[in-house]
Short mmCIF file of C-alpha atoms and ligand atoms in Angstrom, two decimals:
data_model
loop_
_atom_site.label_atom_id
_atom_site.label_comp_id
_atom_site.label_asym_id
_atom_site.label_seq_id
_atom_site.Cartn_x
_atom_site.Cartn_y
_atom_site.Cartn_z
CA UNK A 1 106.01 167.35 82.45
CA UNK A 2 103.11 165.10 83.01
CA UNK A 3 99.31 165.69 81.83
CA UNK A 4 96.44 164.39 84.31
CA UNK A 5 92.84 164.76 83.81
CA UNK A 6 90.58 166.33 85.68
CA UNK A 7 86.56 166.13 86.37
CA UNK A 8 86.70 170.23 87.66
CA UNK A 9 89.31 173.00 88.32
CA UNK A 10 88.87 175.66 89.53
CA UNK A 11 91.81 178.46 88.99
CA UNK A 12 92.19 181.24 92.01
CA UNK A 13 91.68 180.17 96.31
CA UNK A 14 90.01 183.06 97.13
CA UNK A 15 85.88 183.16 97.74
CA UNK A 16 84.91 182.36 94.25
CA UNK A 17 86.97 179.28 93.68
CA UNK A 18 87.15 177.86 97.53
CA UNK A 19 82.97 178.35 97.94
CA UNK A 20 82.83 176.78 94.25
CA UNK A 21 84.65 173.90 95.69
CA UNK A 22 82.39 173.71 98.72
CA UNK A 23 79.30 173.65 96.62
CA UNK A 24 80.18 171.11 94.26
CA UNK A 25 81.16 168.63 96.47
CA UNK A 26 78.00 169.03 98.56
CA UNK A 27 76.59 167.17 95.18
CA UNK A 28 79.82 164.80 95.23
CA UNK A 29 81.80 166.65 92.49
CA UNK A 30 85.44 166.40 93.06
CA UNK A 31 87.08 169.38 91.88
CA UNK A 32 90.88 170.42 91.82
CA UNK A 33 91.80 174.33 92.89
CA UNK A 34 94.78 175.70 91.58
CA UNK A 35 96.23 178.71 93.59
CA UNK A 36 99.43 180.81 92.37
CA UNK A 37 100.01 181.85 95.84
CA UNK A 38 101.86 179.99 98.38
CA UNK A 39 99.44 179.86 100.52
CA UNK A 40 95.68 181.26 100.94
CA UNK A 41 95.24 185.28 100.18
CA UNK A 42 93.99 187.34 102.91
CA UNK A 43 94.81 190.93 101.32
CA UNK A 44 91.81 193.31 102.47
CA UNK A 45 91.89 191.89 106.17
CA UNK A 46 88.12 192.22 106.11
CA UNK A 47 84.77 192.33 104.31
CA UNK A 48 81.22 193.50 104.84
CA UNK A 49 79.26 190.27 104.24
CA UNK A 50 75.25 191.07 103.72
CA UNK A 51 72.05 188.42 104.15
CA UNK A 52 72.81 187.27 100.46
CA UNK A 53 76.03 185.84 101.30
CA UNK A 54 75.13 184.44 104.50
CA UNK A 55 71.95 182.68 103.07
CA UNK A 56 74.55 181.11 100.03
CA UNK A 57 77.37 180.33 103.24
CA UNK A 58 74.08 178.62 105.34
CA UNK A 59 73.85 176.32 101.50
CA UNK A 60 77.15 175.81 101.76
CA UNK A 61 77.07 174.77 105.14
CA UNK A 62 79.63 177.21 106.45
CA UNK A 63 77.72 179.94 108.33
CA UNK A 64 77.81 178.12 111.70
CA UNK A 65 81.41 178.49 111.68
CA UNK A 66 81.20 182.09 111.20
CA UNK A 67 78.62 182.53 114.07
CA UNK A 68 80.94 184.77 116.32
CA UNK A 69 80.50 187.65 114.40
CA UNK A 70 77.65 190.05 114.84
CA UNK A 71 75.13 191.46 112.79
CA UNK A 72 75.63 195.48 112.54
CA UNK A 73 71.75 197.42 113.80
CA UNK A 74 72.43 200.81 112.35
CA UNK A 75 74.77 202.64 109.77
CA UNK A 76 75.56 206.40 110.28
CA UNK A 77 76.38 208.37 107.06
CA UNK A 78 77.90 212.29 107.60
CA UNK A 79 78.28 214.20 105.00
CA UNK A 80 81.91 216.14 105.12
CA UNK A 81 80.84 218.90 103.33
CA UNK A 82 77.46 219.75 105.34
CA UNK A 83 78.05 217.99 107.93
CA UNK A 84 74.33 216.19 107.55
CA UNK A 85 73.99 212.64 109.22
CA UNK A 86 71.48 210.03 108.03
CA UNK A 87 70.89 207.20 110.01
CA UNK A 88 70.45 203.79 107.97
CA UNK A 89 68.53 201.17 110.35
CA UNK A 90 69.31 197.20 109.30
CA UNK A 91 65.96 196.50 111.47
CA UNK A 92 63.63 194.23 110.13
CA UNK A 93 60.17 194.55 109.75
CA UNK A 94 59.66 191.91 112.78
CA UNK A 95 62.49 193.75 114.80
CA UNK A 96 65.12 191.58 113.99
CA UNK A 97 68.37 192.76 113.02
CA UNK A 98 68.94 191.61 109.60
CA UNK A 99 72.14 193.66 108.78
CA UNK A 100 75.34 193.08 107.52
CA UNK A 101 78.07 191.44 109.37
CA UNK A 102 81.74 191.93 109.38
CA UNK A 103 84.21 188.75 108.91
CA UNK A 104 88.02 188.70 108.81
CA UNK A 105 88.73 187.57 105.57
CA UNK A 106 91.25 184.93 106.59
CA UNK A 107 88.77 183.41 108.98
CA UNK A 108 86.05 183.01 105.72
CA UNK A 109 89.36 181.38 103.38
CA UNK A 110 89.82 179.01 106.19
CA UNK A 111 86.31 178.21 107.25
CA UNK A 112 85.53 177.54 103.19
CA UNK A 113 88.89 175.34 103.13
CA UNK A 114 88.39 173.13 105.82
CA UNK A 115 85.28 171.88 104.17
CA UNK A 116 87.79 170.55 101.31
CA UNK A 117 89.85 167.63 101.29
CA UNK A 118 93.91 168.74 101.92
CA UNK A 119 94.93 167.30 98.30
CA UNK A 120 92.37 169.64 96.77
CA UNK A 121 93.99 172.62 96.95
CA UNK A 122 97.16 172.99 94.63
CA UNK A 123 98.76 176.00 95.87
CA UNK A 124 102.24 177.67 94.00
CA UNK A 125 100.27 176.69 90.82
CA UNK A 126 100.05 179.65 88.12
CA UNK A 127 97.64 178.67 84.78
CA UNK A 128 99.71 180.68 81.87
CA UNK A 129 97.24 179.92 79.21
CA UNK A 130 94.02 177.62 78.14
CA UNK A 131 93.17 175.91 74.79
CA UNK A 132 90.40 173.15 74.06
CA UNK A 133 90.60 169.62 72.29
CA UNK A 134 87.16 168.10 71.07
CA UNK A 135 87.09 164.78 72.24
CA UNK A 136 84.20 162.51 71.40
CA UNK A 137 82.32 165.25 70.36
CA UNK A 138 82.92 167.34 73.73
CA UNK A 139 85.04 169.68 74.97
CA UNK A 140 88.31 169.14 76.83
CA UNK A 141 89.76 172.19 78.48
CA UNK A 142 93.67 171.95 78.09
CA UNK A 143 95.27 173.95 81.34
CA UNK A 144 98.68 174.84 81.00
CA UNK A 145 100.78 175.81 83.82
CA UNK A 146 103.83 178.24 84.51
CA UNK A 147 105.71 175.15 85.56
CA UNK A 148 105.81 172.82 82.21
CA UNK A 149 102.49 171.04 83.38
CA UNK A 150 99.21 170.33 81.48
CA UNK A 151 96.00 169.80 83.75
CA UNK A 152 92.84 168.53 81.23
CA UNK A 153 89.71 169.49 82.65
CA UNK A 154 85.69 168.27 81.60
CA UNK A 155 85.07 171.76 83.32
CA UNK A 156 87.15 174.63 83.83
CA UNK A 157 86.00 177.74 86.19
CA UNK A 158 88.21 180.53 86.18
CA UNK A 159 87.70 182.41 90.04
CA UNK A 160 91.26 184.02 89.27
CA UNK A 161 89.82 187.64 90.26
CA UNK A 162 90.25 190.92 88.40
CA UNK A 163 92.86 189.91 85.80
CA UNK A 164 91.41 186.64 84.81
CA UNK A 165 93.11 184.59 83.16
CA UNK A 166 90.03 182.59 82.27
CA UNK A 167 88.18 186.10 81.10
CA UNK A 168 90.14 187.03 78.54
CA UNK A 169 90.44 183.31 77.38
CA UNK A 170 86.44 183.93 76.52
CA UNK A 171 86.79 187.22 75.39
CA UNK A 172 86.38 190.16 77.74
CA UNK A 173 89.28 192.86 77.90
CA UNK A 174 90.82 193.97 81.37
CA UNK A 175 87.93 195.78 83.83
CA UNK A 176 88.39 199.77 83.64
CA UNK A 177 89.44 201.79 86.44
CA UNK A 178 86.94 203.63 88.44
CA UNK A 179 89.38 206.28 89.07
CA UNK A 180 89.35 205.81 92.79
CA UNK A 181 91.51 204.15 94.72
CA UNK A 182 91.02 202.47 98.28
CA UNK A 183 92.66 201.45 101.09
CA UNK A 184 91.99 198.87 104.20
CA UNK A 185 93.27 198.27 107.45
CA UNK A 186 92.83 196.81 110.47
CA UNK A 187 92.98 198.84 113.63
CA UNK A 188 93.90 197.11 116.96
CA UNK A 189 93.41 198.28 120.35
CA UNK A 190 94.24 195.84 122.21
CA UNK A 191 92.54 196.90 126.12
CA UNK A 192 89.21 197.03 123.47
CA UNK A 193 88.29 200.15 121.79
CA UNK A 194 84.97 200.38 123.72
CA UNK A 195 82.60 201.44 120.70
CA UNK A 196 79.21 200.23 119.34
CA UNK A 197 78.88 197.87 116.76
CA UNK A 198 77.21 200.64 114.13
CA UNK A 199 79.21 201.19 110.73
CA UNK A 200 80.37 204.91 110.54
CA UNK A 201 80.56 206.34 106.66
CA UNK A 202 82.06 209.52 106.11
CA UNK A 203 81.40 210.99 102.78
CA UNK A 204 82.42 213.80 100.75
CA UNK A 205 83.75 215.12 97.41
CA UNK A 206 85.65 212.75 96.20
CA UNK A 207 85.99 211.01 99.35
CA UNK A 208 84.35 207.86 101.08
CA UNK A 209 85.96 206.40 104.68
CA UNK A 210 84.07 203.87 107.07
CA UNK A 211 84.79 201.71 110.07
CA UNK A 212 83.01 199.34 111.58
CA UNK A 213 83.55 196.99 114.60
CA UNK A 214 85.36 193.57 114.22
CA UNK A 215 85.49 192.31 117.62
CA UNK A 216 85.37 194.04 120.68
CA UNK A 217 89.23 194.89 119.57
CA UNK A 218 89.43 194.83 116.48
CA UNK A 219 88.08 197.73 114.21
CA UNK A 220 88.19 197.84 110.26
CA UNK A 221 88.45 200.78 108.24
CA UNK A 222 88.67 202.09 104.65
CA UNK A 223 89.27 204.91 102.71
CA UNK A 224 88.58 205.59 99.37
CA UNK A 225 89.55 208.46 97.32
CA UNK A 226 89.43 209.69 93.55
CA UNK A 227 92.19 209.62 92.11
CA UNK A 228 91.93 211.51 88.44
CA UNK A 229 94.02 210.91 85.38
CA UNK A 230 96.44 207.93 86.94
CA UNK A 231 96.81 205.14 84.68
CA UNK A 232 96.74 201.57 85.53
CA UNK A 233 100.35 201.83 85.74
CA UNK A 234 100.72 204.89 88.17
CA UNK A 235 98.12 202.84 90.37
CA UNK A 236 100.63 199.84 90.14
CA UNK A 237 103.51 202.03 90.20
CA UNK A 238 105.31 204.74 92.11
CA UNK A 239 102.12 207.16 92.74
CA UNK A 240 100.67 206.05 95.69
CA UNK A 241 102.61 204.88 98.48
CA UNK A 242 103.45 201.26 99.08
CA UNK A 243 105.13 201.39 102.59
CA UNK A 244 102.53 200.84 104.66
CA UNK A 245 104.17 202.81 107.11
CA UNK A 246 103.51 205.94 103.82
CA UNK A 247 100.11 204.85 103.54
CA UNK A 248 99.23 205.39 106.53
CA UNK A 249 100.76 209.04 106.75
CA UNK A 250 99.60 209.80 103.25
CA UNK A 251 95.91 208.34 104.97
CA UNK A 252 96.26 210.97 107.97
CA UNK A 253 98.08 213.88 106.60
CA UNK A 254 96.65 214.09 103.17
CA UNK A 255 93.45 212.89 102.55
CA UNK A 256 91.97 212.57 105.66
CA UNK A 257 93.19 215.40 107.67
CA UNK A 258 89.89 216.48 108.40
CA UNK A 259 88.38 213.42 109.28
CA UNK A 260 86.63 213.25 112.84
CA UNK A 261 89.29 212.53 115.77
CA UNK A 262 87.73 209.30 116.34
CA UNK A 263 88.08 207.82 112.13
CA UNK A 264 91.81 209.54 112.73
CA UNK A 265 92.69 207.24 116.08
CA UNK A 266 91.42 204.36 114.28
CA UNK A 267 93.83 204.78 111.19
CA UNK A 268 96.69 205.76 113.91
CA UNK A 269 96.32 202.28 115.76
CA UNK A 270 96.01 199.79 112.61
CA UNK A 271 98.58 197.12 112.39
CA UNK A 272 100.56 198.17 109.61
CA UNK A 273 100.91 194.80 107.75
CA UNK A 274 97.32 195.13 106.85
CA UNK A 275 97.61 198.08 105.13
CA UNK A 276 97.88 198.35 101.00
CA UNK A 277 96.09 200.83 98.24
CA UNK A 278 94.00 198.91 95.83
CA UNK A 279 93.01 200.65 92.27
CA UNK A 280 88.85 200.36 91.96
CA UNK A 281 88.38 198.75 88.83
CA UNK A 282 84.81 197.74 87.03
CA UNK A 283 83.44 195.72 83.95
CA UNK A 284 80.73 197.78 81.87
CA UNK A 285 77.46 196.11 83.02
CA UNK A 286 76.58 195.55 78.93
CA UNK A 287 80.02 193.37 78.77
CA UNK A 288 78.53 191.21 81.24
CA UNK A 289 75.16 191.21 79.56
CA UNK A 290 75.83 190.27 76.13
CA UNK A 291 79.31 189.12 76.85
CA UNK A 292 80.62 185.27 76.59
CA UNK A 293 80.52 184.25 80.00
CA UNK A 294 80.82 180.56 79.28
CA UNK A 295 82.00 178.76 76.38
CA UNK A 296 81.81 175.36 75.66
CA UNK A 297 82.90 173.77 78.96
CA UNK A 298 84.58 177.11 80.33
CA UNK A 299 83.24 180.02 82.54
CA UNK A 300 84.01 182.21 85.45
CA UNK A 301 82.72 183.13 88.96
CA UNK A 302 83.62 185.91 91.32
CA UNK A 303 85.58 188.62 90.50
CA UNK A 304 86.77 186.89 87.24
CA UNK A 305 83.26 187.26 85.79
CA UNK A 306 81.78 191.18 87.59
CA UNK A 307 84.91 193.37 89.05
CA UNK A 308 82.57 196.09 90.62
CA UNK A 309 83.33 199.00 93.31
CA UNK A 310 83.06 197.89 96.38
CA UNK A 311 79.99 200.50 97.71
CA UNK A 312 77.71 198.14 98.00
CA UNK A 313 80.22 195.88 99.25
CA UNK A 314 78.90 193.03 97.22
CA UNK A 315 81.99 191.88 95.31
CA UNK A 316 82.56 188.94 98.10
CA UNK A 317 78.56 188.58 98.53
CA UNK A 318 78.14 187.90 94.81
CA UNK A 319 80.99 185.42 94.73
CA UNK A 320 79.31 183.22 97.50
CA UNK A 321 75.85 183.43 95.13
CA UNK A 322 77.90 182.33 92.03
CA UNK A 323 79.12 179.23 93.40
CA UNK A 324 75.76 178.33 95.12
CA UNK A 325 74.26 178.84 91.76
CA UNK A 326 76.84 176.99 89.68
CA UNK A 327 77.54 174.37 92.07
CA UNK A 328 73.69 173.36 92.08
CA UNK A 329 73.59 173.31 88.14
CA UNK A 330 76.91 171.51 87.58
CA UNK A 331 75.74 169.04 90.97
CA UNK A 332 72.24 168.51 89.56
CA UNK A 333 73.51 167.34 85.89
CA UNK A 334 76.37 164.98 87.77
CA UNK A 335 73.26 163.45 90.03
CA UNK A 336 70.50 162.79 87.08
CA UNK A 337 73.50 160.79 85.49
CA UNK A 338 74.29 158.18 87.93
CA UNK A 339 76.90 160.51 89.66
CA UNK A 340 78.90 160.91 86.18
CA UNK A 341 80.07 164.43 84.98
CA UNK A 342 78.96 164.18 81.37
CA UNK A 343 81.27 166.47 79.37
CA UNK A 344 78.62 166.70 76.34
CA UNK A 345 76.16 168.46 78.95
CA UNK A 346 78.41 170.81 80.54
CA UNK A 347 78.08 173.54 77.61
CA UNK A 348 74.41 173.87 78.38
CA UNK A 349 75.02 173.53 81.94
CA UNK A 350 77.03 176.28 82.35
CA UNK A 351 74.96 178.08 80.09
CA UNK A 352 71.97 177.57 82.26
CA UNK A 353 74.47 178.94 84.95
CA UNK A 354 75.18 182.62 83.55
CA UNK A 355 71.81 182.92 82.03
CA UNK A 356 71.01 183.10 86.15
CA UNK A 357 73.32 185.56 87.08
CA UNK A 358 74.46 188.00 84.11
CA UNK A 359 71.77 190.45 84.57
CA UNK A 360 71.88 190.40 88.34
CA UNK A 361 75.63 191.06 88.86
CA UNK A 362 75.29 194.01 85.54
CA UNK A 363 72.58 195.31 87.92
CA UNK A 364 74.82 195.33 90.97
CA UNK A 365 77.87 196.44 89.00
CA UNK A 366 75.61 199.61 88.09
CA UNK A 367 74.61 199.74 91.30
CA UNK A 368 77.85 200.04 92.79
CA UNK A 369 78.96 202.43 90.60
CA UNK A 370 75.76 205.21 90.54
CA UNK A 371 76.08 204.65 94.51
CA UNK A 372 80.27 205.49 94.76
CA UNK A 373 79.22 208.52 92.49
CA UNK A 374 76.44 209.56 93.78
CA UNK A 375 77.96 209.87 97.51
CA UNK A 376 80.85 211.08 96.47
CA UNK A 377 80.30 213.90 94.10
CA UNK A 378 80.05 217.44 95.96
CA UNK A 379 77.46 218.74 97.92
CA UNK A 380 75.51 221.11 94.87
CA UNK A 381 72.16 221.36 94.19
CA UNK A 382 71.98 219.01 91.28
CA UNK A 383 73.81 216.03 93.64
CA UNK A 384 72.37 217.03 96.47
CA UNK A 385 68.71 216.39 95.08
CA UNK A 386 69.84 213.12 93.40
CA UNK A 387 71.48 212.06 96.57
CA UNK A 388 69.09 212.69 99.10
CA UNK A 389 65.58 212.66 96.74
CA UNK A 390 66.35 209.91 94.24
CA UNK A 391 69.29 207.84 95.99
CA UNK A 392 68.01 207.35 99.70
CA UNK A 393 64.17 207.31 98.64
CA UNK A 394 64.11 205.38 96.36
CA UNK A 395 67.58 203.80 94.55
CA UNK A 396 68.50 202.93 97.80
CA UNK A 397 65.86 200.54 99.32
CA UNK A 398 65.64 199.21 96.25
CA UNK A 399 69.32 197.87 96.25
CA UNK A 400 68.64 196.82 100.28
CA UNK A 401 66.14 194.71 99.02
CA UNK A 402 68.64 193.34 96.04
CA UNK A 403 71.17 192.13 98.87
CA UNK A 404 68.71 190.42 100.84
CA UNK A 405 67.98 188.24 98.31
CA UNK A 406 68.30 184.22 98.90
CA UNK A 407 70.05 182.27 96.86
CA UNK A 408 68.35 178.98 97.74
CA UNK A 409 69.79 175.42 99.29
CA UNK A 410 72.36 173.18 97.95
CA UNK A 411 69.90 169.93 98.17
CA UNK A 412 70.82 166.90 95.52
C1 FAD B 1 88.48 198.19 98.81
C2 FAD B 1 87.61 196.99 98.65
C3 FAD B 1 86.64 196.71 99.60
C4 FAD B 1 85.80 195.60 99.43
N1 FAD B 1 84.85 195.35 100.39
C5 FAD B 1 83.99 194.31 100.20
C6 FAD B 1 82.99 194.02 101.18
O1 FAD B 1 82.89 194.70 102.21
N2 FAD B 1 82.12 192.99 100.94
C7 FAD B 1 82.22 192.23 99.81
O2 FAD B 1 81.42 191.29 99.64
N3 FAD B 1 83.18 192.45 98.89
C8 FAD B 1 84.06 193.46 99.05
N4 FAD B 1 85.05 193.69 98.14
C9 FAD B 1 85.14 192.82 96.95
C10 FAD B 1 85.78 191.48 97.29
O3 FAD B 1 87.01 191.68 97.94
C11 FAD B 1 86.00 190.69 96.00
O4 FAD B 1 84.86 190.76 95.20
C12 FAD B 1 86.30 189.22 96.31
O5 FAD B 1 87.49 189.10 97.03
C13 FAD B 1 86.40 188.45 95.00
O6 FAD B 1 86.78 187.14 95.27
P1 FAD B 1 87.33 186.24 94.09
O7 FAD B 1 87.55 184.90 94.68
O8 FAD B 1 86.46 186.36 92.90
O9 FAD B 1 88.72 186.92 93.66
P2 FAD B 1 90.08 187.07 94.47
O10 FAD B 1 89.82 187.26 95.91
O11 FAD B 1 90.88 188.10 93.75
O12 FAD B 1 90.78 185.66 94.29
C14 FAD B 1 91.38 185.27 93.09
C15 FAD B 1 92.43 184.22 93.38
O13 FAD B 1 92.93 183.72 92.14
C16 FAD B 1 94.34 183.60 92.23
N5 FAD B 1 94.86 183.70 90.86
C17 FAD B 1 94.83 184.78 90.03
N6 FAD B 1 95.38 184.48 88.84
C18 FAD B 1 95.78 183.18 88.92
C19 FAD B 1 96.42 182.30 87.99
N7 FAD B 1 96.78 182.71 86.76
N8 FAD B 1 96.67 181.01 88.38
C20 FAD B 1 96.31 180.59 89.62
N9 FAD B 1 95.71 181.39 90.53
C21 FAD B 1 95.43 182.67 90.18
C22 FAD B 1 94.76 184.77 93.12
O14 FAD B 1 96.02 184.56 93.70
C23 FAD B 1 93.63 184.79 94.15
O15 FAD B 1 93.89 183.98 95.27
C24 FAD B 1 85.94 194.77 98.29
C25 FAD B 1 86.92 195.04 97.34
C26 FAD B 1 87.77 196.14 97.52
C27 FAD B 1 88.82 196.40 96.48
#
């Protein structure tokens, strides 16, 4: 059992702790990522990535790597019950398409660890628990790991994702279920599936599905459903099929039976070892707003510090802004003193840190939620009005606006 120390680590290899990594050693901060998994995570297969995240991945100096995939013009919305359509244009004002692109996850993981040196990445390595030691007047985060060993840290980030570790260590409680439930695949056609490069939504009570173009092969789809009065541990447990040879029947013969031929073909041709249900779980926006979010040289990032739905699909997006934002506070403190993290700053650092993003991620977690509900709940009066009068005219371009915002350069 030995004990090193440590200038950063980071706990969890997915966005949060691999684009914290990137950040910080654009300012010449070494840090050390410790990753349970054997190897990097790609569960989800996909994401929706919008201008936010690819203005933090241009700071981070990754976007270039990323450049094969397109940006989507237009997003169709039917309604299941009416049978409406809106069209959603991701024109800009100058003509330019400034909408969201897909990525395959894996490809984002890699392209984020290549920037990182090999030894940086620690992966088989589950934290168990955290204390602190004053040293010198400063903090010392004490890291203990499943195996026997103790990591000390001057800064500790926890990026470990919805059941953070790190999280509770500062306070918060698990996130609470949404009540939904969603799954994502992969669909592969492999003489090319021949469609446009729009996403397709599909709403209805209860119901949300969407696909969207990957390559000119590859399509990605989801499907998310509510799924009332199941506990955390029917979600985990036998309720909803785990097969992904089940989920896909359960997919086509239960829940979206109705769905247009086309959404139906899609789910029929996905590679199977993509597919897996996922519970939708949430942190109350006024946790994250008067919550701890850092304490003395510990915080969090990612999903670790603002589980949210994913209808905004920002969860990933807001990840990539974190570590912009904490890399250039953490980076600027290490430059103004000769290149030396100073473990006496780094409460007020970090501070500094989630003073800049609590009330932005509550917003989005709000956000998220009101726009899952709001799409998803029936097709009477009341919702309709909401939906069509208040949503689209006016919630809606708002939160456009929100996810177009730019997180600003990495420059030391
Ligand atoms: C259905 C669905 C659709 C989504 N669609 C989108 C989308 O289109 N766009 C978008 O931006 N976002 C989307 N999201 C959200 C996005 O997937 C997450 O917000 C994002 O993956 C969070 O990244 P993270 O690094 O914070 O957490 P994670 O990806 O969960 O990574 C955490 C890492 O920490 C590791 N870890 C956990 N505990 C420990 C421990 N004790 N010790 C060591 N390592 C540990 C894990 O193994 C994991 O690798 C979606 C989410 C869902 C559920």
């Amino acid at each position: 059992m030995g004990t090193t120390v440590e200038d950063v680590v980071i706990v969890g290899a997915g966005i949060a702790g691999l684009a914290t990594a990137v950040a910080l050693k654009r300012a010449g901060v070494e840090a050390l990522v410790l990753e349970r998994s054997e190897g990097l995570r790609t569960t989800g297969t996909a994401l929706i990535l919008f201008p936010n995240a690819w203005f933090a991945l241009d700071a981070l100096g990754v976007s270039h790597k990323l450049a094969a995939y397109a940006p989507i013009p237009k997003g169709y919305v039917t309604d299941l019950d009416t049978g409406e359509v809106r069209e959603i244009s991701f024109t800009g004002a100058n003509g330019d398409t400034v909408g969201p692109k897909p990525v395959h996850r894996k490809v984002l993981l890699e392209a984020l660890a290549d920037e990182l040196p090999v030894h940086s990445i620690r992966f088989s390595s589950k934290i168990s628990a955290i204390e602190t030691q004053q040293h010198e007047g400063s903090s010392i985060a004490i890291i203990h790991m499943e195996s026997g060993t103790v990591i000390k840290a001057k800064v500790l980030i926890g990026c470990d994702g919805v059941h953070s570790v790190v999280s509770r260590w500062l306070g918060f409680g698990e996130p609470v279920l949404s009540g939904r439930s969603a799954v994502r695949g992969l669909a592969v056609y492999p003489q090319g599936h021949g469609l446009s490069q729009n996403v397709q939504h599909f709403v209805g009570l209860g119901r949300r599905a969407g696909m969207v173009a990957l390559t000119d092969k590859e399509i990605f789809w989801f499907f998310s459903c509510t799924a009332k009065g199941i506990t955390l541990y029917q979600l985990q447990g036998p309720s909803l099929a785990k097969d992904p040879k089940d989920i896909q029947k359960e997919v086509l013969e239960k829940y979206a039976k109705d769905l247009p031929h086309l959404y139906r073909d899609v789910v029929q041709h996905s590679n199977l070892s993509t597919l897996s249900w996922a519970p939708l779980m949430f942190r109350y926006p006024w946790q994250v707003v008067y919550g701890n979010l850092s304490k003395q040289n510990i915080t969090v990032a990612g999903d670790a510090m603002h589980p949210m739905t994913p209808d905004l699909a920002q969860g990933g997006c807001q990840a990539l802004e974190d570590a912009v934002i904490l890399g250039r506070h953490i980076g600027t403190s290490f430059v103004q003193n000769g290149r030396i993290l100073v473990p006496k700053e780094m409460s007020e650092v970090l501070g500094k840190y989630v003073e800049e993003r609590r009330w932005r991620v509550a917003l989005l977690i709000m956000g998220s939620y009101l726009s899952g509900w709001v799409q998803q709940s029936g097709s009477g009066w009341v919702m309709k009005f909401l939906r069509g009068t208040i949503f689209y005219k006016f919630i809606s371009p708002k939160l456009f606006r929100i996810v177009r915002y730019d997180c600003g350069k990495l420059e030391f």
